[in-house]
Amino acid sequence: SKAGGRNCMTFYEASMQSSAMQRLTLIADLRRALPERQFVLYFQPIVCLSDGAIAKAEALLRWHRPGTGLTLPDQFIVVAEDSGIIHELGDWVFDQAASMAVRWTAMLGQDFQVTINRSPIQFQPNAPGLDWVAHLRARGLDPACINVEITEGVLLNLSDDVQTQLDTLSAAGVDLAIDDFGTGYSSMSYLKRLDIDYLKIDKSFIAGLGTDVTSTTITETIIVMAHKLGLKVIAEGVESAVQRDWLVKHGCDFAQGFLFSYPLPAKDFEARLTGEVPW
Ligand code: C2E
Ligand code: CA
Ligand code: CA
Ligand code: CA
């Protein structure tokens, strides 16, 4: 292409260059977003399948990106991870989520847990983030107000260091959930080494409930296995009454999905939680 001169840049090179530019712009915008308070947490109800009550909420990150509008994590989490921004951002999510858990616990007069997604990057040795347990205690908050969701990627070749970090959270009373269970590459041997409380069945399996034999069998098997191991099960991505009814019939503990509610801004979630808006 060089032989063709500067004005003959190929389409491929031009698009490579513009995607590299877009990435740099994204990183620059992300760095500004925290100090400029452009991030916001949405909350999606996690429903108890035996009585339909809201049991917990998952905190899901959103970004009011200037010029773009409400931006979903799929558009920026990977870049936040690669650029290291995830450390500060993840700590912000954690602190905000903990504040809401405390607020809702006080409003309801009973424990209300908020679950947080923690990136594998935040578990790297010497990661610059906060000590979450120490931070909760310093704020006078009960660590039991927080659930941490991790993916099997965190557990791949589970190191002593990651084990220690997870054990410290568990020992303080933070519950641990395996997100997207069944989609990762790790073996299940970590279930013997860690104090896991919840398995979250990935929405790709829930989507096939009742129609796809493999998805249905996998879901049924995860529920049976989890219960034999003393773990609770959360089904993700529940969109239909047929899926919900199947899950109730097969003894799944909790469910989350558009059938019950989209992720909501805190004040809308709170209105649901306190019954101000009919459920
Ligand atoms: P996830 O942890 O698996 O979160 C569930 C995703 O499924 C959310 O997407 C949620 O909006 C979506 N969802 C909920 N119910 C349904 C349903 O019935 N059908 C379908 N099709 N989707 C449903 P969202 O909010 O776009 O988040 C995408 C991913 O971004 C999350 O997947 C999580 O991996 C990541 N993420 C979100 N917030 C954070 C965060 O604070 N920190 C980190 N590290 N990652 C986050
Ligand atoms: Ca999650
Ligand atoms: Ca536990
Ligand atoms: Ca998930």
CSV table of C-alpha atoms and ligand atoms in Angstrom, one decimal:
chain,number,residue,atom,x,y,z
A,1,SER,CA,0.0,0.0,0.0
A,2,LYS,CA,2.9,2.3,0.7
A,3,ALA,CA,3.9,2.0,-3.0
A,4,GLY,CA,0.5,3.4,-3.8
A,5,GLY,CA,1.2,6.6,-2.0
A,6,ARG,CA,-0.5,8.4,0.9
A,7,ASN,CA,-3.7,9.1,-1.0
A,8,CYS,CA,-4.2,5.4,-1.8
A,9,MET,CA,-4.7,4.1,1.7
A,10,THR,CA,-6.8,0.9,1.3
A,11,PHE,CA,-10.3,0.7,2.7
A,12,TYR,CA,-9.0,-1.9,5.2
A,13,GLU,CA,-6.3,0.4,6.5
A,14,ALA,CA,-8.7,3.3,6.7
A,15,SER,CA,-11.2,1.3,8.8
A,16,MET,CA,-8.4,0.0,11.0
A,17,GLN,CA,-7.3,3.5,11.6
A,18,SER,CA,-10.7,4.8,12.4
A,19,SER,CA,-11.4,1.9,14.8
A,20,ALA,CA,-8.1,2.6,16.6
A,21,MET,CA,-9.2,6.3,16.8
A,22,GLN,CA,-12.6,5.3,18.1
A,23,ARG,CA,-10.9,3.3,20.8
A,24,LEU,CA,-8.6,6.1,21.9
A,25,THR,CA,-11.6,8.5,22.0
A,26,LEU,CA,-13.5,5.9,24.1
A,27,ILE,CA,-10.6,5.6,26.5
A,28,ALA,CA,-10.4,9.4,26.8
A,29,ASP,CA,-14.2,9.7,27.3
A,30,LEU,CA,-14.1,6.9,29.9
A,31,ARG,CA,-11.4,8.6,31.9
A,32,ARG,CA,-13.5,11.8,32.1
A,33,ALA,CA,-16.7,9.9,32.9
A,34,LEU,CA,-16.1,9.2,36.5
A,35,PRO,CA,-15.1,12.7,37.7
A,36,GLU,CA,-17.9,14.1,35.6
A,37,ARG,CA,-20.4,11.7,37.2
A,38,GLN,CA,-21.7,10.2,33.9
A,39,PHE,CA,-22.0,6.7,35.2
A,40,VAL,CA,-25.2,5.5,36.8
A,41,LEU,CA,-26.3,2.2,38.3
A,42,TYR,CA,-29.5,0.5,37.2
A,43,PHE,CA,-31.1,-2.2,39.4
A,44,GLN,CA,-32.8,-5.3,38.2
A,45,PRO,CA,-35.0,-7.3,40.6
A,46,ILE,CA,-34.1,-10.8,41.5
A,47,VAL,CA,-37.4,-12.5,42.3
A,48,CYS,CA,-38.0,-15.3,44.7
A,49,LEU,CA,-39.8,-18.0,42.7
A,50,SER,CA,-41.7,-19.4,45.6
A,51,ASP,CA,-43.6,-16.2,46.4
A,52,GLY,CA,-42.8,-13.7,43.6
A,53,ALA,CA,-41.3,-11.2,46.0
A,54,ILE,CA,-38.2,-9.1,45.2
A,55,ALA,CA,-35.4,-10.9,47.0
A,56,LYS,CA,-32.4,-8.9,45.8
A,57,ALA,CA,-31.2,-6.6,43.0
A,58,GLU,CA,-28.4,-6.8,40.6
A,59,ALA,CA,-26.5,-3.6,40.0
A,60,LEU,CA,-25.9,-3.0,36.3
A,61,LEU,CA,-23.7,-0.2,35.0
A,62,ARG,CA,-24.9,2.4,32.5
A,63,TRP,CA,-23.1,5.4,31.1
A,64,HIS,CA,-24.6,8.7,30.0
A,65,ARG,CA,-22.0,9.3,27.3
A,66,PRO,CA,-22.2,12.8,26.0
A,67,GLY,CA,-23.2,12.8,22.3
A,68,THR,CA,-24.2,9.1,22.5
A,69,GLY,CA,-26.8,8.7,25.1
A,70,LEU,CA,-27.4,5.8,27.5
A,71,THR,CA,-24.6,3.4,26.8
A,72,LEU,CA,-24.6,-0.3,27.8
A,73,PRO,CA,-21.7,-2.1,29.4
A,74,ASP,CA,-21.1,-4.2,26.3
A,75,GLN,CA,-19.9,-1.0,24.6
A,76,PHE,CA,-17.3,-0.1,27.1
A,77,ILE,CA,-16.5,-2.7,29.8
A,78,VAL,CA,-13.8,-4.5,27.8
A,79,VAL,CA,-12.0,-1.2,27.0
A,80,ALA,CA,-12.4,-0.2,30.7
A,81,GLU,CA,-10.7,-3.5,31.6
A,82,ASP,CA,-7.9,-3.3,29.0
A,83,SER,CA,-7.1,0.3,30.0
A,84,GLY,CA,-7.2,-0.3,33.7
A,85,ILE,CA,-10.1,2.1,34.2
A,86,ILE,CA,-12.1,-0.8,35.6
A,87,HIS,CA,-10.3,-0.7,38.9
A,88,GLU,CA,-11.6,2.8,39.8
A,89,LEU,CA,-14.9,2.2,38.1
A,90,GLY,CA,-15.4,-1.1,39.8
A,91,ASP,CA,-14.8,0.5,43.2
A,92,TRP,CA,-17.3,3.2,42.4
A,93,VAL,CA,-19.9,0.6,41.4
A,94,PHE,CA,-19.2,-1.3,44.7
A,95,ASP,CA,-19.5,1.8,46.8
A,96,GLN,CA,-22.7,3.0,45.2
A,97,ALA,CA,-24.3,-0.5,45.3
A,98,ALA,CA,-23.4,-0.8,49.0
A,99,SER,CA,-25.0,2.5,49.8
A,100,MET,CA,-28.2,1.4,48.0
A,101,ALA,CA,-28.2,-1.9,49.9
A,102,VAL,CA,-28.0,-0.1,53.2
A,103,ARG,CA,-30.7,2.4,52.2
A,104,TRP,CA,-33.1,-0.3,51.1
A,105,THR,CA,-32.3,-2.5,54.1
A,106,ALA,CA,-33.3,0.5,56.3
A,107,MET,CA,-36.5,1.2,54.3
A,108,LEU,CA,-37.7,-2.4,54.4
A,109,GLY,CA,-36.6,-3.1,58.0
A,110,GLN,CA,-34.9,-6.3,56.9
A,111,ASP,CA,-31.7,-7.3,55.1
A,112,PHE,CA,-31.7,-6.4,51.4
A,113,GLN,CA,-28.7,-7.5,49.3
A,114,VAL,CA,-27.4,-5.9,46.2
A,115,THR,CA,-25.3,-8.0,43.8
A,116,ILE,CA,-22.3,-6.6,42.0
A,117,ASN,CA,-20.4,-7.8,39.0
A,118,ARG,CA,-16.7,-7.9,39.7
A,119,SER,CA,-14.4,-8.2,36.7
A,120,PRO,CA,-11.6,-10.8,36.6
A,121,ILE,CA,-9.1,-7.9,36.2
A,122,GLN,CA,-10.1,-6.7,39.7
A,123,PHE,CA,-8.8,-10.0,41.1
A,124,GLN,CA,-5.3,-9.7,39.6
A,125,PRO,CA,-2.5,-9.8,42.1
A,126,ASN,CA,-1.7,-6.3,43.4
A,127,ALA,CA,-4.7,-4.8,41.6
A,128,PRO,CA,-5.0,-1.1,42.7
A,129,GLY,CA,-8.6,-1.3,43.9
A,130,LEU,CA,-10.0,-0.9,47.4
A,131,ASP,CA,-10.0,-3.6,50.0
A,132,TRP,CA,-13.8,-4.1,49.8
A,133,VAL,CA,-14.3,-5.6,53.3
A,134,ALA,CA,-12.2,-2.9,54.9
A,135,HIS,CA,-14.0,-0.2,53.0
A,136,LEU,CA,-17.4,-1.6,54.1
A,137,ARG,CA,-16.3,-1.8,57.8
A,138,ALA,CA,-14.8,1.7,57.6
A,139,ARG,CA,-18.2,3.0,56.4
A,140,GLY,CA,-19.9,1.1,59.2
A,141,LEU,CA,-21.7,-1.2,56.7
A,142,ASP,CA,-22.5,-4.9,57.1
A,143,PRO,CA,-20.6,-6.9,54.4
A,144,ALA,CA,-23.6,-9.2,54.2
A,145,CYS,CA,-25.4,-6.4,52.3
A,146,ILE,CA,-23.3,-7.3,49.2
A,147,ASN,CA,-23.2,-10.3,46.9
A,148,VAL,CA,-20.3,-10.5,44.4
A,149,GLU,CA,-20.9,-12.1,41.0
A,150,ILE,CA,-17.8,-13.6,39.4
A,151,THR,CA,-17.5,-15.5,36.1
A,152,GLU,CA,-15.7,-18.8,35.7
A,153,GLY,CA,-12.9,-16.8,34.1
A,154,VAL,CA,-11.8,-15.7,37.6
A,155,LEU,CA,-11.6,-19.3,38.6
A,156,LEU,CA,-9.6,-20.7,35.7
A,157,ASN,CA,-6.5,-22.3,37.3
A,158,LEU,CA,-7.7,-20.9,40.6
A,159,SER,CA,-4.6,-19.4,42.2
A,160,ASP,CA,-3.9,-19.2,45.9
A,161,ASP,CA,-4.1,-15.4,45.7
A,162,VAL,CA,-7.6,-15.4,44.1
A,163,GLN,CA,-8.6,-18.1,46.6
A,164,THR,CA,-7.5,-15.9,49.5
A,165,GLN,CA,-9.3,-12.8,48.1
A,166,LEU,CA,-12.5,-14.8,47.7
A,167,ASP,CA,-12.1,-16.5,51.1
A,168,THR,CA,-11.7,-13.1,52.7
A,169,LEU,CA,-15.0,-11.9,51.2
A,170,SER,CA,-16.8,-15.0,52.2
A,171,ALA,CA,-15.4,-14.9,55.8
A,172,ALA,CA,-16.7,-11.4,56.1
A,173,GLY,CA,-20.2,-12.5,55.1
A,174,VAL,CA,-20.2,-11.4,51.5
A,175,ASP,CA,-22.1,-14.0,49.4
A,176,LEU,CA,-20.5,-15.2,46.2
A,177,ALA,CA,-22.3,-16.1,43.0
A,178,ILE,CA,-21.0,-17.8,39.8
A,179,ASP,CA,-22.3,-15.8,36.9
A,180,ASP,CA,-23.0,-17.3,33.4
A,181,PHE,CA,-22.7,-20.7,35.0
A,182,GLY,CA,-22.0,-23.4,32.5
A,183,THR,CA,-20.6,-21.2,29.8
A,184,GLY,CA,-17.0,-20.9,31.0
A,185,TYR,CA,-14.0,-23.2,30.4
A,186,SER,CA,-13.0,-23.9,34.0
A,187,SER,CA,-13.6,-27.2,35.7
A,188,MET,CA,-16.0,-27.4,38.6
A,189,SER,CA,-13.4,-28.3,41.1
A,190,TYR,CA,-13.5,-24.8,42.5
A,191,LEU,CA,-16.9,-25.7,44.0
A,192,LYS,CA,-14.9,-27.8,46.5
A,193,ARG,CA,-12.4,-25.1,47.4
A,194,LEU,CA,-14.6,-22.0,47.7
A,195,ASP,CA,-17.7,-21.0,49.7
A,196,ILE,CA,-20.0,-20.3,46.7
A,197,ASP,CA,-23.6,-19.5,47.6
A,198,TYR,CA,-25.3,-19.1,44.2
A,199,LEU,CA,-25.1,-20.4,40.7
A,200,LYS,CA,-26.6,-18.2,38.1
A,201,ILE,CA,-27.8,-20.2,35.1
A,202,ASP,CA,-26.8,-18.4,31.9
A,203,LYS,CA,-29.6,-16.9,29.8
A,204,SER,CA,-28.6,-18.9,26.8
A,205,PHE,CA,-29.9,-22.1,28.6
A,206,ILE,CA,-33.0,-20.4,29.9
A,207,ALA,CA,-33.9,-19.2,26.4
A,208,GLY,CA,-34.2,-22.8,25.3
A,209,LEU,CA,-36.3,-24.1,28.2
A,210,GLY,CA,-39.1,-26.3,27.1
A,211,THR,CA,-38.2,-26.1,23.5
A,212,ASP,CA,-34.5,-27.2,23.3
A,213,VAL,CA,-33.8,-30.6,24.8
A,214,THR,CA,-30.1,-29.9,25.6
A,215,SER,CA,-30.8,-26.5,27.3
A,216,THR,CA,-33.6,-28.0,29.3
A,217,THR,CA,-31.5,-30.9,30.4
A,218,ILE,CA,-28.6,-28.7,31.4
A,219,THR,CA,-30.8,-26.4,33.4
A,220,GLU,CA,-32.5,-29.3,35.2
A,221,THR,CA,-29.1,-30.8,36.0
A,222,ILE,CA,-27.6,-27.6,37.3
A,223,ILE,CA,-30.6,-27.2,39.7
A,224,VAL,CA,-30.3,-30.7,41.0
A,225,MET,CA,-26.5,-30.5,41.4
A,226,ALA,CA,-26.6,-27.1,43.1
A,227,HIS,CA,-29.2,-28.2,45.6
A,228,LYS,CA,-27.2,-31.4,46.4
A,229,LEU,CA,-24.2,-29.1,47.1
A,230,GLY,CA,-26.3,-26.8,49.2
A,231,LEU,CA,-26.2,-23.9,46.7
A,232,LYS,CA,-29.1,-21.7,45.6
A,233,VAL,CA,-29.9,-21.2,41.9
A,234,ILE,CA,-30.8,-18.0,40.1
A,235,ALA,CA,-32.1,-18.3,36.5
A,236,GLU,CA,-31.1,-15.3,34.3
A,237,GLY,CA,-32.9,-13.9,31.3
A,238,VAL,CA,-36.4,-15.2,32.1
A,239,GLU,CA,-38.6,-13.6,29.4
A,240,SER,CA,-41.7,-15.8,29.3
A,241,ALA,CA,-44.3,-17.3,31.6
A,242,VAL,CA,-43.5,-20.7,30.1
A,243,GLN,CA,-39.9,-20.4,31.3
A,244,ARG,CA,-41.0,-19.1,34.7
A,245,ASP,CA,-43.5,-21.9,35.2
A,246,TRP,CA,-40.9,-24.5,34.2
A,247,LEU,CA,-38.4,-23.1,36.7
A,248,VAL,CA,-41.0,-23.0,39.5
A,249,LYS,CA,-41.9,-26.7,38.7
A,250,HIS,CA,-38.3,-27.7,38.8
A,251,GLY,CA,-37.5,-26.0,42.1
A,252,CYS,CA,-35.3,-23.1,40.9
A,253,ASP,CA,-34.9,-20.7,43.8
A,254,PHE,CA,-34.7,-17.2,42.1
A,255,ALA,CA,-35.2,-15.7,38.7
A,256,GLN,CA,-34.3,-12.5,36.9
A,257,GLY,CA,-35.4,-11.3,33.6
A,258,PHE,CA,-37.5,-9.0,31.4
A,259,LEU,CA,-40.6,-11.0,32.4
A,260,PHE,CA,-40.4,-9.5,35.8
A,261,SER,CA,-38.6,-6.2,35.1
A,262,TYR,CA,-36.1,-4.5,33.0
A,263,PRO,CA,-33.1,-3.0,34.9
A,264,LEU,CA,-34.4,0.2,36.4
A,265,PRO,CA,-32.9,3.5,37.7
A,266,ALA,CA,-32.6,3.5,41.5
A,267,LYS,CA,-35.7,5.6,42.1
A,268,ASP,CA,-37.9,3.4,39.9
A,269,PHE,CA,-36.5,0.3,41.4
A,270,GLU,CA,-37.2,1.7,44.9
A,271,ALA,CA,-40.8,2.5,44.0
A,272,ARG,CA,-41.3,-1.2,43.0
A,273,LEU,CA,-39.5,-2.4,46.1
A,274,THR,CA,-41.6,-0.4,48.5
A,275,GLY,CA,-44.8,-1.2,46.7
A,276,GLU,CA,-45.4,2.4,45.7
A,277,VAL,CA,-45.8,1.1,42.1
A,278,PRO,CA,-47.8,-2.1,41.8
A,279,TRP,CA,-45.6,-5.1,41.1
B,1,C2E,P1,-24.5,-10.1,33.2
B,1,C2E,O1,-23.8,-9.9,34.5
B,1,C2E,O2,-24.8,-11.4,32.7
B,1,C2E,O3,-25.9,-9.3,33.4
B,1,C2E,C1,-27.1,-9.6,32.9
B,1,C2E,C2,-27.4,-8.9,31.6
B,1,C2E,O4,-28.6,-9.5,31.0
B,1,C2E,C3,-27.7,-7.5,31.7
B,1,C2E,O5,-27.2,-6.8,30.6
B,1,C2E,C4,-29.2,-7.4,31.8
B,1,C2E,O6,-29.7,-6.2,31.4
B,1,C2E,C5,-29.5,-8.5,30.8
B,1,C2E,N1,-30.8,-9.1,31.0
B,1,C2E,C6,-31.6,-9.1,32.1
B,1,C2E,N2,-32.8,-9.7,31.9
B,1,C2E,C7,-32.8,-10.1,30.6
B,1,C2E,C8,-33.7,-10.9,29.8
B,1,C2E,O7,-34.8,-11.3,30.2
B,1,C2E,N3,-33.3,-11.1,28.5
B,1,C2E,C9,-32.2,-10.7,28.0
B,1,C2E,N4,-31.9,-10.9,26.7
B,1,C2E,N5,-31.2,-10.0,28.7
B,1,C2E,C10,-31.5,-9.7,30.0
B,1,C2E,P2,-26.3,-5.4,30.7
B,1,C2E,O8,-26.9,-4.6,31.8
B,1,C2E,O9,-26.3,-4.9,29.3
B,1,C2E,O10,-24.9,-5.9,31.1
B,1,C2E,C11,-24.1,-6.8,30.3
B,1,C2E,C12,-22.9,-7.3,31.0
B,1,C2E,O11,-22.1,-6.2,31.4
B,1,C2E,C13,-23.3,-8.0,32.3
B,1,C2E,O12,-23.7,-9.3,32.1
B,1,C2E,C14,-21.9,-7.9,33.0
B,1,C2E,O13,-21.1,-9.0,32.5
B,1,C2E,C15,-21.4,-6.6,32.5
B,1,C2E,N6,-21.6,-5.6,33.6
B,1,C2E,C16,-22.7,-4.9,33.9
B,1,C2E,N7,-22.4,-4.0,34.9
B,1,C2E,C17,-21.2,-4.3,35.3
B,1,C2E,C18,-20.3,-3.7,36.4
B,1,C2E,O14,-20.7,-2.9,37.2
B,1,C2E,N8,-19.0,-4.2,36.4
B,1,C2E,C19,-18.6,-5.2,35.6
B,1,C2E,N9,-17.3,-5.6,35.7
B,1,C2E,N10,-19.3,-5.7,34.6
B,1,C2E,C20,-20.6,-5.3,34.5
B,2,CA,CA,-24.1,-10.6,36.5
B,3,CA,CA,-21.2,-17.4,51.8
B,4,CA,CA,-25.0,-13.4,33.5
